[in-house]
CSV table of C-alpha atoms and ligand atoms in Angstrom, one decimal:
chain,number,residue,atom,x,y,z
A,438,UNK,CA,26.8,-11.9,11.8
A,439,UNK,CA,25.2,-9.4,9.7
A,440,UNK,CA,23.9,-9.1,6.4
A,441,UNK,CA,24.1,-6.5,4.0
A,442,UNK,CA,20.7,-4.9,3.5
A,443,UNK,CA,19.8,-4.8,-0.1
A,444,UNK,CA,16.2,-3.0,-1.9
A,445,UNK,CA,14.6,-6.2,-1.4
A,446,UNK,CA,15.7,-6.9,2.0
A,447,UNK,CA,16.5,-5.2,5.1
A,448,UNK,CA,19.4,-5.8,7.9
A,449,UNK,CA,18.7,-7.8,10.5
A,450,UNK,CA,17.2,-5.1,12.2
A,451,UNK,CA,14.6,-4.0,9.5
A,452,UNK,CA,17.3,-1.0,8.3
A,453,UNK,CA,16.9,0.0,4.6
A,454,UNK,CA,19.5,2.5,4.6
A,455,UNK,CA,19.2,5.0,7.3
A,456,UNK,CA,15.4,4.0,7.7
A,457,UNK,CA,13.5,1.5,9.3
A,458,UNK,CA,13.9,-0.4,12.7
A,459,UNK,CA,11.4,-1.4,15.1
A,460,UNK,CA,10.5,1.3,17.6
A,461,UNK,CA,7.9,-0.4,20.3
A,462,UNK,CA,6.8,0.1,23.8
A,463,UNK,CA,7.9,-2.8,26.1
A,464,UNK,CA,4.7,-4.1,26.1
A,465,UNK,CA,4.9,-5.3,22.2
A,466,UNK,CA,8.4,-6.2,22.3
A,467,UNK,CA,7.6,-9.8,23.0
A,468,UNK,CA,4.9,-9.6,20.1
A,469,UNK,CA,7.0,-8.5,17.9
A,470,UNK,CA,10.3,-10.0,18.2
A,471,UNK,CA,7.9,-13.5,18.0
A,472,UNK,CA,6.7,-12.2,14.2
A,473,UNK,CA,10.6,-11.2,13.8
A,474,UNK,CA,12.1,-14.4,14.1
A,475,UNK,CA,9.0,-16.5,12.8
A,476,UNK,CA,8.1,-14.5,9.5
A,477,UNK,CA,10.2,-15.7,7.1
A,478,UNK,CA,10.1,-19.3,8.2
A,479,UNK,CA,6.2,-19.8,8.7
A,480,UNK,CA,5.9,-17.7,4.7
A,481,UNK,CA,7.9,-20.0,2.8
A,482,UNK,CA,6.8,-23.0,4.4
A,483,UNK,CA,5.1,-25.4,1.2
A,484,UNK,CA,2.1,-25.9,2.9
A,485,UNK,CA,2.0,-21.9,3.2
A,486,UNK,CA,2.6,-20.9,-0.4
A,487,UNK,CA,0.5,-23.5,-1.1
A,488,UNK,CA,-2.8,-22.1,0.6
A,489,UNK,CA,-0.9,-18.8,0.0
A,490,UNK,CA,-1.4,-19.0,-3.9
A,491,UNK,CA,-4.4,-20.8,-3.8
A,492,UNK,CA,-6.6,-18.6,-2.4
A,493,UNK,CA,-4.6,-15.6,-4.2
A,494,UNK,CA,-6.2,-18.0,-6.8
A,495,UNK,CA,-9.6,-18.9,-6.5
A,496,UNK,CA,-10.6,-16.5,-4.0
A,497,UNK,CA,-9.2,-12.8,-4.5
A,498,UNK,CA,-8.9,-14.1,-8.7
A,499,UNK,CA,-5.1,-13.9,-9.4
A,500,UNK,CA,-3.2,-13.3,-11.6
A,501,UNK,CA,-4.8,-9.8,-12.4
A,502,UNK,CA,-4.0,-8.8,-15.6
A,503,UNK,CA,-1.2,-6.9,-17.1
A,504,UNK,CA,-3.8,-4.6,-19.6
A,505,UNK,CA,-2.1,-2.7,-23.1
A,506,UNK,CA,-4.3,0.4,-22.5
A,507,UNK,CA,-4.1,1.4,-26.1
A,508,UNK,CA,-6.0,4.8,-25.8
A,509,UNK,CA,-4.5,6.1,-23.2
A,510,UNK,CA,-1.3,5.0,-24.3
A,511,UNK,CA,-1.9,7.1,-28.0
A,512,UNK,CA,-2.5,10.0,-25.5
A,513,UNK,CA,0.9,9.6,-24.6
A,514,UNK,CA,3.0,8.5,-27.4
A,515,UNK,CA,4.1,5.2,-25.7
A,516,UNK,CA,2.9,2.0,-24.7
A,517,UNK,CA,1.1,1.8,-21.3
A,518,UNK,CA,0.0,-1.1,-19.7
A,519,UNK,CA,-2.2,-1.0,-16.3
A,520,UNK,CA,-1.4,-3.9,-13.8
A,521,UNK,CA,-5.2,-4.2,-12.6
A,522,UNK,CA,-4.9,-4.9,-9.0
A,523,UNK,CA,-8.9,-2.7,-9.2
A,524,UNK,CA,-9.7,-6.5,-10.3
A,525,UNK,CA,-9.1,-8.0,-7.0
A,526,UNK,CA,-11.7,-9.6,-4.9
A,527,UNK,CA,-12.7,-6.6,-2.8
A,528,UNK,CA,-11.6,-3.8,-5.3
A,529,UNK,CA,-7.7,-3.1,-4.6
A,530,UNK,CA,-4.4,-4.4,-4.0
A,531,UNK,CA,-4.8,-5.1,-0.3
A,532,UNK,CA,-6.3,-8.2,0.2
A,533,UNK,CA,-3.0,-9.5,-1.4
A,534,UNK,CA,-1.9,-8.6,2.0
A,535,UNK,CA,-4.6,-9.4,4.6
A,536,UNK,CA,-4.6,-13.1,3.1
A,537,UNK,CA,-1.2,-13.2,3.5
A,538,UNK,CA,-1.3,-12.1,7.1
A,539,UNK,CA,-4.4,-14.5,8.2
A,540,UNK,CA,-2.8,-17.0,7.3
A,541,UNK,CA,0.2,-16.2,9.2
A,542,UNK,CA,-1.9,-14.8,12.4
A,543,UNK,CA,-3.5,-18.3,12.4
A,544,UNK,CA,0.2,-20.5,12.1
A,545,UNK,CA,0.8,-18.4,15.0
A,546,UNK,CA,-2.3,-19.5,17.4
A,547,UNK,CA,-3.9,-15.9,17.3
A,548,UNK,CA,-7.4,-15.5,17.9
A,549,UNK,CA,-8.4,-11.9,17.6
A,550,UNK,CA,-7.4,-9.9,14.6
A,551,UNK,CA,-7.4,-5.9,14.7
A,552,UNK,CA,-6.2,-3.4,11.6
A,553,UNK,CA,-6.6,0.4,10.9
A,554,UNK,CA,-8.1,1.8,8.0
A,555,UNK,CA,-8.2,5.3,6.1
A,556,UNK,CA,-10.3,4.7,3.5
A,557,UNK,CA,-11.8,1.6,4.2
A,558,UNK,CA,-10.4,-0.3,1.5
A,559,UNK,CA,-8.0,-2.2,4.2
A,560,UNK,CA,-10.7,-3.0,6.6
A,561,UNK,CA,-12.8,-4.1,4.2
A,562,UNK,CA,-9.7,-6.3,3.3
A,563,UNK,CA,-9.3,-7.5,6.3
A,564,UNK,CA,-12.5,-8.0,7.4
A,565,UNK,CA,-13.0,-10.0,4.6
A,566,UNK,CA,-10.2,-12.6,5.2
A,567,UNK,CA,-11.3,-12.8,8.9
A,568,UNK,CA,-15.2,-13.7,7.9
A,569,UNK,CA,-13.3,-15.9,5.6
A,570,UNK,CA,-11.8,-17.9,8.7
A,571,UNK,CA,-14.0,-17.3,10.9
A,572,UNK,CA,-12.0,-15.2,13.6
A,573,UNK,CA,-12.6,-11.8,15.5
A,574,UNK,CA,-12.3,-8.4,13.8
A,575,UNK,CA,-11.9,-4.9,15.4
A,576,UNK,CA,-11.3,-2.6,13.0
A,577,UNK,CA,-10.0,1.4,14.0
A,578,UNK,CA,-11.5,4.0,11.9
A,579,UNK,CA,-10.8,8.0,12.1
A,580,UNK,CA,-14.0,9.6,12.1
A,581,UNK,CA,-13.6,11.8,9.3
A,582,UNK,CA,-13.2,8.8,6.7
A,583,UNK,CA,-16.1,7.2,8.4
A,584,UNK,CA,-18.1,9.9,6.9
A,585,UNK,CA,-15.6,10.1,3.6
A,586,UNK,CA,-16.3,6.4,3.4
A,587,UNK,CA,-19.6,5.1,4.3
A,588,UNK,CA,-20.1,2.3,1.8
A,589,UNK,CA,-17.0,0.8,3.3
A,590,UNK,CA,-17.6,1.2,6.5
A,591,UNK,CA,-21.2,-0.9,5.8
A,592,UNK,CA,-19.2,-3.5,4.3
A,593,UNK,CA,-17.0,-4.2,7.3
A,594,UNK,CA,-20.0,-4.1,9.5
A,595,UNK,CA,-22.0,-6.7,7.1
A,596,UNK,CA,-18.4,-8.6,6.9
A,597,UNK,CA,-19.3,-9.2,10.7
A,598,UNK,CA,-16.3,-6.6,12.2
A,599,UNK,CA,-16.5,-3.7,15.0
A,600,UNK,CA,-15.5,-0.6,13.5
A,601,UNK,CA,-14.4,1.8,16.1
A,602,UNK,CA,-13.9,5.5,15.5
A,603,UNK,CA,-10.9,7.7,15.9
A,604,UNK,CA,-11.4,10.6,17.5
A,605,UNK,CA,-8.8,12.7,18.0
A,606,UNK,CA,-6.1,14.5,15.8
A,607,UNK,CA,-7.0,15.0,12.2
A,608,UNK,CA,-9.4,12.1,12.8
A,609,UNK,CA,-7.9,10.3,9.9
A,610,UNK,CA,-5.8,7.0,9.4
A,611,UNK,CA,-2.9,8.7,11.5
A,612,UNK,CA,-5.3,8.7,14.3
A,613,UNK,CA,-6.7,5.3,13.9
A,614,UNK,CA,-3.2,3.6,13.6
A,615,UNK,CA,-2.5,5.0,17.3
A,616,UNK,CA,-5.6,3.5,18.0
A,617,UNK,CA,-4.9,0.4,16.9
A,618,UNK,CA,-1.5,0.0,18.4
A,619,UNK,CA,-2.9,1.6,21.9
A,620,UNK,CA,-5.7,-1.8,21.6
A,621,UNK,CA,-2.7,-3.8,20.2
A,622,UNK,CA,-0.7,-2.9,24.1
A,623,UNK,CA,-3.8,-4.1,25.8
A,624,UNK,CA,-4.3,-7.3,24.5
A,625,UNK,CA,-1.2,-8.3,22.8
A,626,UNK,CA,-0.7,-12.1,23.4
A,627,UNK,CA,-3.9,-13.5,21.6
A,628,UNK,CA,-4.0,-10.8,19.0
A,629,UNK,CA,-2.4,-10.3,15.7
A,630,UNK,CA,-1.9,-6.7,13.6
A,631,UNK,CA,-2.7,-6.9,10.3
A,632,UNK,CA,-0.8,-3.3,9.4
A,633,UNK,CA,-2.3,-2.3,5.7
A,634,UNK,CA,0.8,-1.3,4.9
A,635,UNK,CA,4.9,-1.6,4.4
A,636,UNK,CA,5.3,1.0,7.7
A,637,UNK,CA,5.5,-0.2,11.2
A,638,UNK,CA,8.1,-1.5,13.0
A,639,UNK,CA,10.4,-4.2,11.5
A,640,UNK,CA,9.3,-6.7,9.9
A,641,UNK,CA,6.0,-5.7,9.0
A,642,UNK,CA,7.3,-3.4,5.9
A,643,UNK,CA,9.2,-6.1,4.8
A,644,UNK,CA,6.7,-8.9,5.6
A,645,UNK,CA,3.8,-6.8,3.5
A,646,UNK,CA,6.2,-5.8,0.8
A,647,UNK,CA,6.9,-9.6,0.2
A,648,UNK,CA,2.4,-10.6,0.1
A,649,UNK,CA,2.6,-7.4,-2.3
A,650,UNK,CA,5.2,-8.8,-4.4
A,651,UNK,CA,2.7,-11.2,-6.1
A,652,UNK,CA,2.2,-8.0,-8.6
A,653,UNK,CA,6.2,-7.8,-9.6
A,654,UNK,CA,6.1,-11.3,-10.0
A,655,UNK,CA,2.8,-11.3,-12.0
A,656,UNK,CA,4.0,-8.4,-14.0
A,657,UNK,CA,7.6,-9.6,-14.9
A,658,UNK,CA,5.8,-13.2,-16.5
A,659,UNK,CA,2.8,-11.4,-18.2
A,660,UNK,CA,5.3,-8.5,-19.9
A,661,UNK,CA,7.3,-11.2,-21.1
A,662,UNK,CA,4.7,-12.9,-23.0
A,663,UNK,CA,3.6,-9.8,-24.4
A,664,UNK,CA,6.7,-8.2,-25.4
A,665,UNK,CA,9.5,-10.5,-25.0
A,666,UNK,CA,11.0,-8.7,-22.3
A,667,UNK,CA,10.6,-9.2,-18.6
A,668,UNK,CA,11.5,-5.2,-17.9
A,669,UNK,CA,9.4,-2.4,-18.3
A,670,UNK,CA,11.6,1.2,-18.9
A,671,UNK,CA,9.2,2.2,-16.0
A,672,UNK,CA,6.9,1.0,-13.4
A,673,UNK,CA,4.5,3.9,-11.9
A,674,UNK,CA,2.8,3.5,-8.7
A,675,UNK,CA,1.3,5.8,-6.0
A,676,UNK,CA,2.0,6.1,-2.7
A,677,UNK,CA,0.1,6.3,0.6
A,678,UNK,CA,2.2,4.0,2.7
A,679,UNK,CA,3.7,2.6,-0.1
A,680,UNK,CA,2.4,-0.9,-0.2
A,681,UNK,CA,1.1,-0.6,-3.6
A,682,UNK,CA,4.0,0.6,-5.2
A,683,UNK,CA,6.7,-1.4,-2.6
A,684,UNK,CA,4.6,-4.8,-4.6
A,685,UNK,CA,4.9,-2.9,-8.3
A,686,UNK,CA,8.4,-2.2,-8.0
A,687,UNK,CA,10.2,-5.6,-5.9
A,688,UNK,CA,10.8,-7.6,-8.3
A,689,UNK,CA,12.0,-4.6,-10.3
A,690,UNK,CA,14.2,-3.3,-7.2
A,691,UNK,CA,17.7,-4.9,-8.4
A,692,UNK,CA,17.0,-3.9,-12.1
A,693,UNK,CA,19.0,-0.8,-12.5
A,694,UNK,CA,17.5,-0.3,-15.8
A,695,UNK,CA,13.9,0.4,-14.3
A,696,UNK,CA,12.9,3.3,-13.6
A,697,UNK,CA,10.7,3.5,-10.1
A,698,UNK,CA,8.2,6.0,-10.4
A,699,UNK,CA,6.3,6.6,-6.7
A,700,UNK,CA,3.7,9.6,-7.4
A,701,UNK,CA,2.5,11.2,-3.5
A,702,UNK,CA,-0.1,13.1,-2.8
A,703,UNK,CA,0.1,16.9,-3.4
A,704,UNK,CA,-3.3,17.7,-2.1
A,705,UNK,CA,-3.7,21.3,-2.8
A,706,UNK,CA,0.2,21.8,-4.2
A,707,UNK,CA,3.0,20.7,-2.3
A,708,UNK,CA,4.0,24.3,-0.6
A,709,UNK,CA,0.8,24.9,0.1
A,710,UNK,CA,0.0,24.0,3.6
A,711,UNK,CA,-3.0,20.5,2.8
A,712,UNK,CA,-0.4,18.1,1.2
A,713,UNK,CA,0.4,15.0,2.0
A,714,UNK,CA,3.6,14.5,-0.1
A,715,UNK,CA,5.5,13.0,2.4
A,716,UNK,CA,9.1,12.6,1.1
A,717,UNK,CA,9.2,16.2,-0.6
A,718,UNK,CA,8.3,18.0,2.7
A,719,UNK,CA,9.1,15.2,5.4
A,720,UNK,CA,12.3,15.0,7.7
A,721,UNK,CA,13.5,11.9,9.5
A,722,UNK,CA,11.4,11.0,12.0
A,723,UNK,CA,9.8,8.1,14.4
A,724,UNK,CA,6.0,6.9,13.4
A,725,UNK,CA,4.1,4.5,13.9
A,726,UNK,CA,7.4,2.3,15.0
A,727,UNK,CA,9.7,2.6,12.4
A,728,UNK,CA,12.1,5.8,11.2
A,729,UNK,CA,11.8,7.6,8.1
A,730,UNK,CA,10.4,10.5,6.5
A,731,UNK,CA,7.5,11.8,8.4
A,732,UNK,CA,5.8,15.6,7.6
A,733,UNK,CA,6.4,17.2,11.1
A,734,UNK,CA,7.1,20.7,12.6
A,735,UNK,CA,10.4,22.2,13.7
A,736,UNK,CA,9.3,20.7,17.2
A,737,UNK,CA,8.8,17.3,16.2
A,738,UNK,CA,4.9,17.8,16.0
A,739,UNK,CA,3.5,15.5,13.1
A,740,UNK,CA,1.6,17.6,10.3
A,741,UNK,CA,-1.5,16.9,10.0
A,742,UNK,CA,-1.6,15.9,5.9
A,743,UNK,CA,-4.3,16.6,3.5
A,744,UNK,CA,-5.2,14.6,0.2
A,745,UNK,CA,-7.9,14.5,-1.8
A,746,UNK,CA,-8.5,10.5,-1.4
A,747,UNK,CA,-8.4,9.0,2.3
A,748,UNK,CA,-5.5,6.2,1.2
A,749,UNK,CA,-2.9,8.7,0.6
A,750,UNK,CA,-3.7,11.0,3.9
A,751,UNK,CA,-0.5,10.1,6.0
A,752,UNK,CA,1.9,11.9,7.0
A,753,UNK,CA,4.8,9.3,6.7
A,754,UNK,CA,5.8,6.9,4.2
A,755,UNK,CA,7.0,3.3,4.4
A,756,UNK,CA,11.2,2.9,5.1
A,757,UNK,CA,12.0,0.9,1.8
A,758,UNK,CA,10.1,4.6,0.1
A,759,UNK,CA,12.8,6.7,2.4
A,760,UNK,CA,15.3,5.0,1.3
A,761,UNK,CA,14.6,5.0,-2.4
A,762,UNK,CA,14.5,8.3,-2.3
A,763,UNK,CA,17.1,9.1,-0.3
A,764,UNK,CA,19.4,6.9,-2.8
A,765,UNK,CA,17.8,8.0,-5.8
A,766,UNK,CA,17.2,5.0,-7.0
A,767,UNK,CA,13.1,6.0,-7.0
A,768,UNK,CA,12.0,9.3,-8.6
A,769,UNK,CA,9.7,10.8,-6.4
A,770,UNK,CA,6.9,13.2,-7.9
A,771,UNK,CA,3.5,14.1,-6.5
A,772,UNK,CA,0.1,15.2,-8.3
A,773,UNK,CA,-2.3,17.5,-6.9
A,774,UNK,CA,-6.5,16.4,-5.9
A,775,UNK,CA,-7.5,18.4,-9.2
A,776,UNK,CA,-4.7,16.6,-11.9
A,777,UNK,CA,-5.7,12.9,-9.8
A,778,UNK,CA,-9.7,13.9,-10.2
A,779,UNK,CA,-9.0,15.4,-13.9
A,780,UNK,CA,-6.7,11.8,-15.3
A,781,UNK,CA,-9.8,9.6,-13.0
A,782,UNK,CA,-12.4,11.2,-15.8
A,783,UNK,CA,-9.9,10.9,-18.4
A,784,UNK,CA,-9.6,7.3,-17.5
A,785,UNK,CA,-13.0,6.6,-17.4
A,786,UNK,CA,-13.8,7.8,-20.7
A,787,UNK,CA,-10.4,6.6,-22.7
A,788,UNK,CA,-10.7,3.4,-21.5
A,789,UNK,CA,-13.6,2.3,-19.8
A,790,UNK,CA,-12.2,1.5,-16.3
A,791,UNK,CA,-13.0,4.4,-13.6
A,792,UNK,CA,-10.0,4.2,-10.9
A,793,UNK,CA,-9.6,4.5,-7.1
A,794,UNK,CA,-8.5,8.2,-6.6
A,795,UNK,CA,-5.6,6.7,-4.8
A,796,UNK,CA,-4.8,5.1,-8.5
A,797,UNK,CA,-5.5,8.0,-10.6
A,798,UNK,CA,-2.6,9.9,-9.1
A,799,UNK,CA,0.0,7.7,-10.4
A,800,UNK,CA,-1.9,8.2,-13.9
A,801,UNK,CA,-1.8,12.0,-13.1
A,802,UNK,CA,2.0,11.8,-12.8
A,803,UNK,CA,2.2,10.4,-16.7
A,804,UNK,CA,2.1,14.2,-17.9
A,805,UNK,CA,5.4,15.1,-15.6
A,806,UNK,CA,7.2,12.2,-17.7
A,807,UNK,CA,9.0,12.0,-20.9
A,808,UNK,CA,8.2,9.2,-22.9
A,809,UNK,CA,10.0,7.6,-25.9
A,810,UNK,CA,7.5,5.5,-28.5
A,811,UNK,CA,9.2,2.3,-27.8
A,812,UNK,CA,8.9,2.6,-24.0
A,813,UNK,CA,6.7,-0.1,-21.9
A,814,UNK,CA,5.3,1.8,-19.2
A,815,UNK,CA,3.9,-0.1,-16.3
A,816,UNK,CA,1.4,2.0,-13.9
A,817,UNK,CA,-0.1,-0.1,-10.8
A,818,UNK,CA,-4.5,0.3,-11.4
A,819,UNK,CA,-4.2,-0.3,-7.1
A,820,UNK,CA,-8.1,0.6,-7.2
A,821,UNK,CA,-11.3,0.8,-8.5
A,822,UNK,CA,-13.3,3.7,-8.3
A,823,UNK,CA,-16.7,3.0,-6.8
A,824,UNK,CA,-15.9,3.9,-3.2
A,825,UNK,CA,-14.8,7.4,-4.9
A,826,UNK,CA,-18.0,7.8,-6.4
A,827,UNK,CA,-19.5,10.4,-4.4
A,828,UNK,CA,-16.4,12.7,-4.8
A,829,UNK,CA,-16.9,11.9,-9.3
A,830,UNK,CA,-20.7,12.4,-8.0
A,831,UNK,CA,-19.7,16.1,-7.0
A,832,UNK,CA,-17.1,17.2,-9.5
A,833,UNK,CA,-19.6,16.4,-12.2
A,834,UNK,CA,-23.0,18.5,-10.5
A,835,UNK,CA,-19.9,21.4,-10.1
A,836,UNK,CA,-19.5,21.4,-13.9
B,1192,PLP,C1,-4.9,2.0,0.4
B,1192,PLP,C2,-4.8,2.3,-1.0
B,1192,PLP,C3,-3.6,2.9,-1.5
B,1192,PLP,C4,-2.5,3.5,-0.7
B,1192,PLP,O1,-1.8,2.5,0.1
B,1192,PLP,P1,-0.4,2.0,-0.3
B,1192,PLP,O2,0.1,1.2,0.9
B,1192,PLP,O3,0.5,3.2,-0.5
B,1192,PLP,O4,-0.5,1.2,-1.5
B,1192,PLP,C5,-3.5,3.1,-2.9
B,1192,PLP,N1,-4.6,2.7,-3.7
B,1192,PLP,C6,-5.7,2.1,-3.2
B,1192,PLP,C7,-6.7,1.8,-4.2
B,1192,PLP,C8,-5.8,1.9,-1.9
B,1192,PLP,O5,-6.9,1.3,-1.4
């Protein structure tokens, strides 16, 4: 039998669209087709939600809230409200995930947990949730970020994980996801991968677009009480792997009436050679064990991609992200490392709340949008800014 794939759902096979599947070597097949047919099952078990939403509770402090930015929103001529995922327990939207994911690893008898990271922020998630249950953490690191992202990479060490460096390539999160898949091949019984997230093979983008959902679901409730509609004119989210953005919009994903705003990374400008706006300059591809858009040469080489803030430095993008922009229904745009660094400052100073860089991209992308004064604008916050700070620490001694 199959079933007819929908925004919120994929096939059978993981297919949103022309994008997704589950591309593995042999030796994960068994691994995978073992999270494939228990995922769904072992999440929406009662005792599951239950620890699920009670540690979204008390420990990572949900519901974040849904904040009426009222200076900024002047600035625009609308309303703007910031879903503040920055207020998370360890400073971003991904821990909505790695909880998620413990909890699963552990129904599934796993001992050993590893993850890759590009700027930290998802090894310090899930380094976090392991300490938490008291279970092994290796965590794959590309070199560069290592040095991009010391205060993270202390954390995870402090959190009790082994960081391990990625050496070759751009040395970035590309790199450390190969990594992580090449330990993943050697150990794969006992071991779960906590992906960081919605790419992989099937079902991880579906399986961490579903932890990430919590925002939607958050947002949809707290919009209501505050306007009297559950449905924003537009939700605005950047887009690294698309985790951030695949929670922001889900619940919104069957509402026509939304628009889906996904801002990329343009690094130095799209065209110009350090970008890592993945759907304007990718072509369908394999990575990292799933198809979609993917940045690669004529010969199938992946681009090495370039952006400003070490979460949005990959070269592909999650399937359910292809596929929206392959239907239309998302509007794809991208801002560049000066407009995210110039609307971080602008941020900080309109409304008191200095962003991840990741974040200010998607605040960046306001100024390519036309507003109408009774609009209800929702951006994801994904971030806060103090793992940035050395890059704010430089702009402002180059002033
Ligand atoms: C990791 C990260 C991102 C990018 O990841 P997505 O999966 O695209 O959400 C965005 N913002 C912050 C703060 C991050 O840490």
């Amino acid at each position: 039998m199959t079933q007819t794939a929908t925004y919120q759902k994929p096939d059978e096979q993981g297919y949103y669209g022309k994008f997704g599947g589950a591309y593995i070597p042999e030796m994960l097949h068994r691994n995978v087709e073992e999270l494939r047919t228990k995922y769904l099952e072992i999440m929406y078990e009662d005792s599951f939600q239950e620890e699920f939403n009670a540690l979204l509770h008390d420990y990572v402090g949900r519901p974040t809230p849904l904040y009426l930015a009222q200076r900024l929103s002047a600035l625009h001529k609308t309303n703007i409200y910031l879903k503040r995922e920055d207020l998370n327990h360890t400073g971003a939207h991904k821990i909505n995930n790695t909880v998620g994911q413990i909890l699963l690893a552990l129904r599934l008898g796993k001992k050993r947990i590893i993850a890759e990271t590009g700027a930290g922020q998802h090894g310090v998630a899930t380094a976090t949730v392991c300490a938490l249950k008291g279970i092994d953490c290796v965590v794959y690191m590309g070199e560069k970020d290592i040095e991009r992202q010391a205060p993270n990479v202390a954390r995870m060490k402090m959190l009790g994980a082994t960081v391990i460096p990625a050496t070759s390539g751009s040395k970035t999160l590309k790199d450390a996801t190969n990594e992580a898949i090449r330990a993943w091949i050697n150990d794969p019984l006992d071991t779960h991968y906590i992906i960081g997230s919605v790419v992989g093979p099937h079902p991880y983008p579906d399986m961490v677009a579903r932890f990430q959902s919590v925002i939607s679901a958050e947002t949809r409730k707290q919009l209501k009480e505050k306007t009297g509609s559950e449905l924003p004119t537009h939700v605005v989210a950047c887009v690294g792997g698309g985790s951030n953005a695949a929670g922001a919009f889900y619940h919104f994903l069957e509402e026509p009436a939304v628009k889906l705003v996904a801002v990329e990374a343009a690094g130095h400008g799209v065209h110009s050679g350090f970008s890592a706006a993945t759907t304007q300059l990718g072509k369908p591809g394999i990575l990292h064990g799933s198809k979609s858009l993917l940045m690669q040469t004529a010969d199938g080489q992946v681009v090495e991609p370039h952006s400003i803030s070490a979460g949005l430095d990959y070269p592909g993008v999650g399937p359910l992200h292809a596929h929206l922009y392959d239907s239309g229904r998302g509007i794809f745009l991208s801002a560049t490392d000066d407009e995210s660094l110039a609307a971080a400052f602008e941020l900080a100073k309109l409304e008191g709340i200095i962003p991840a860089l990741e974040s200010a991209h998607a605040l960046a992308a306001l100024y390519q949008l036309t507003f109408a004064p009774t609009d209800q604008v929702v951006v994801c916050l994904s971030g806060r800014g103090d793992k940035d700070l050395a890059t704010y620490m430089k702009v402002m001694e180059e002033k």
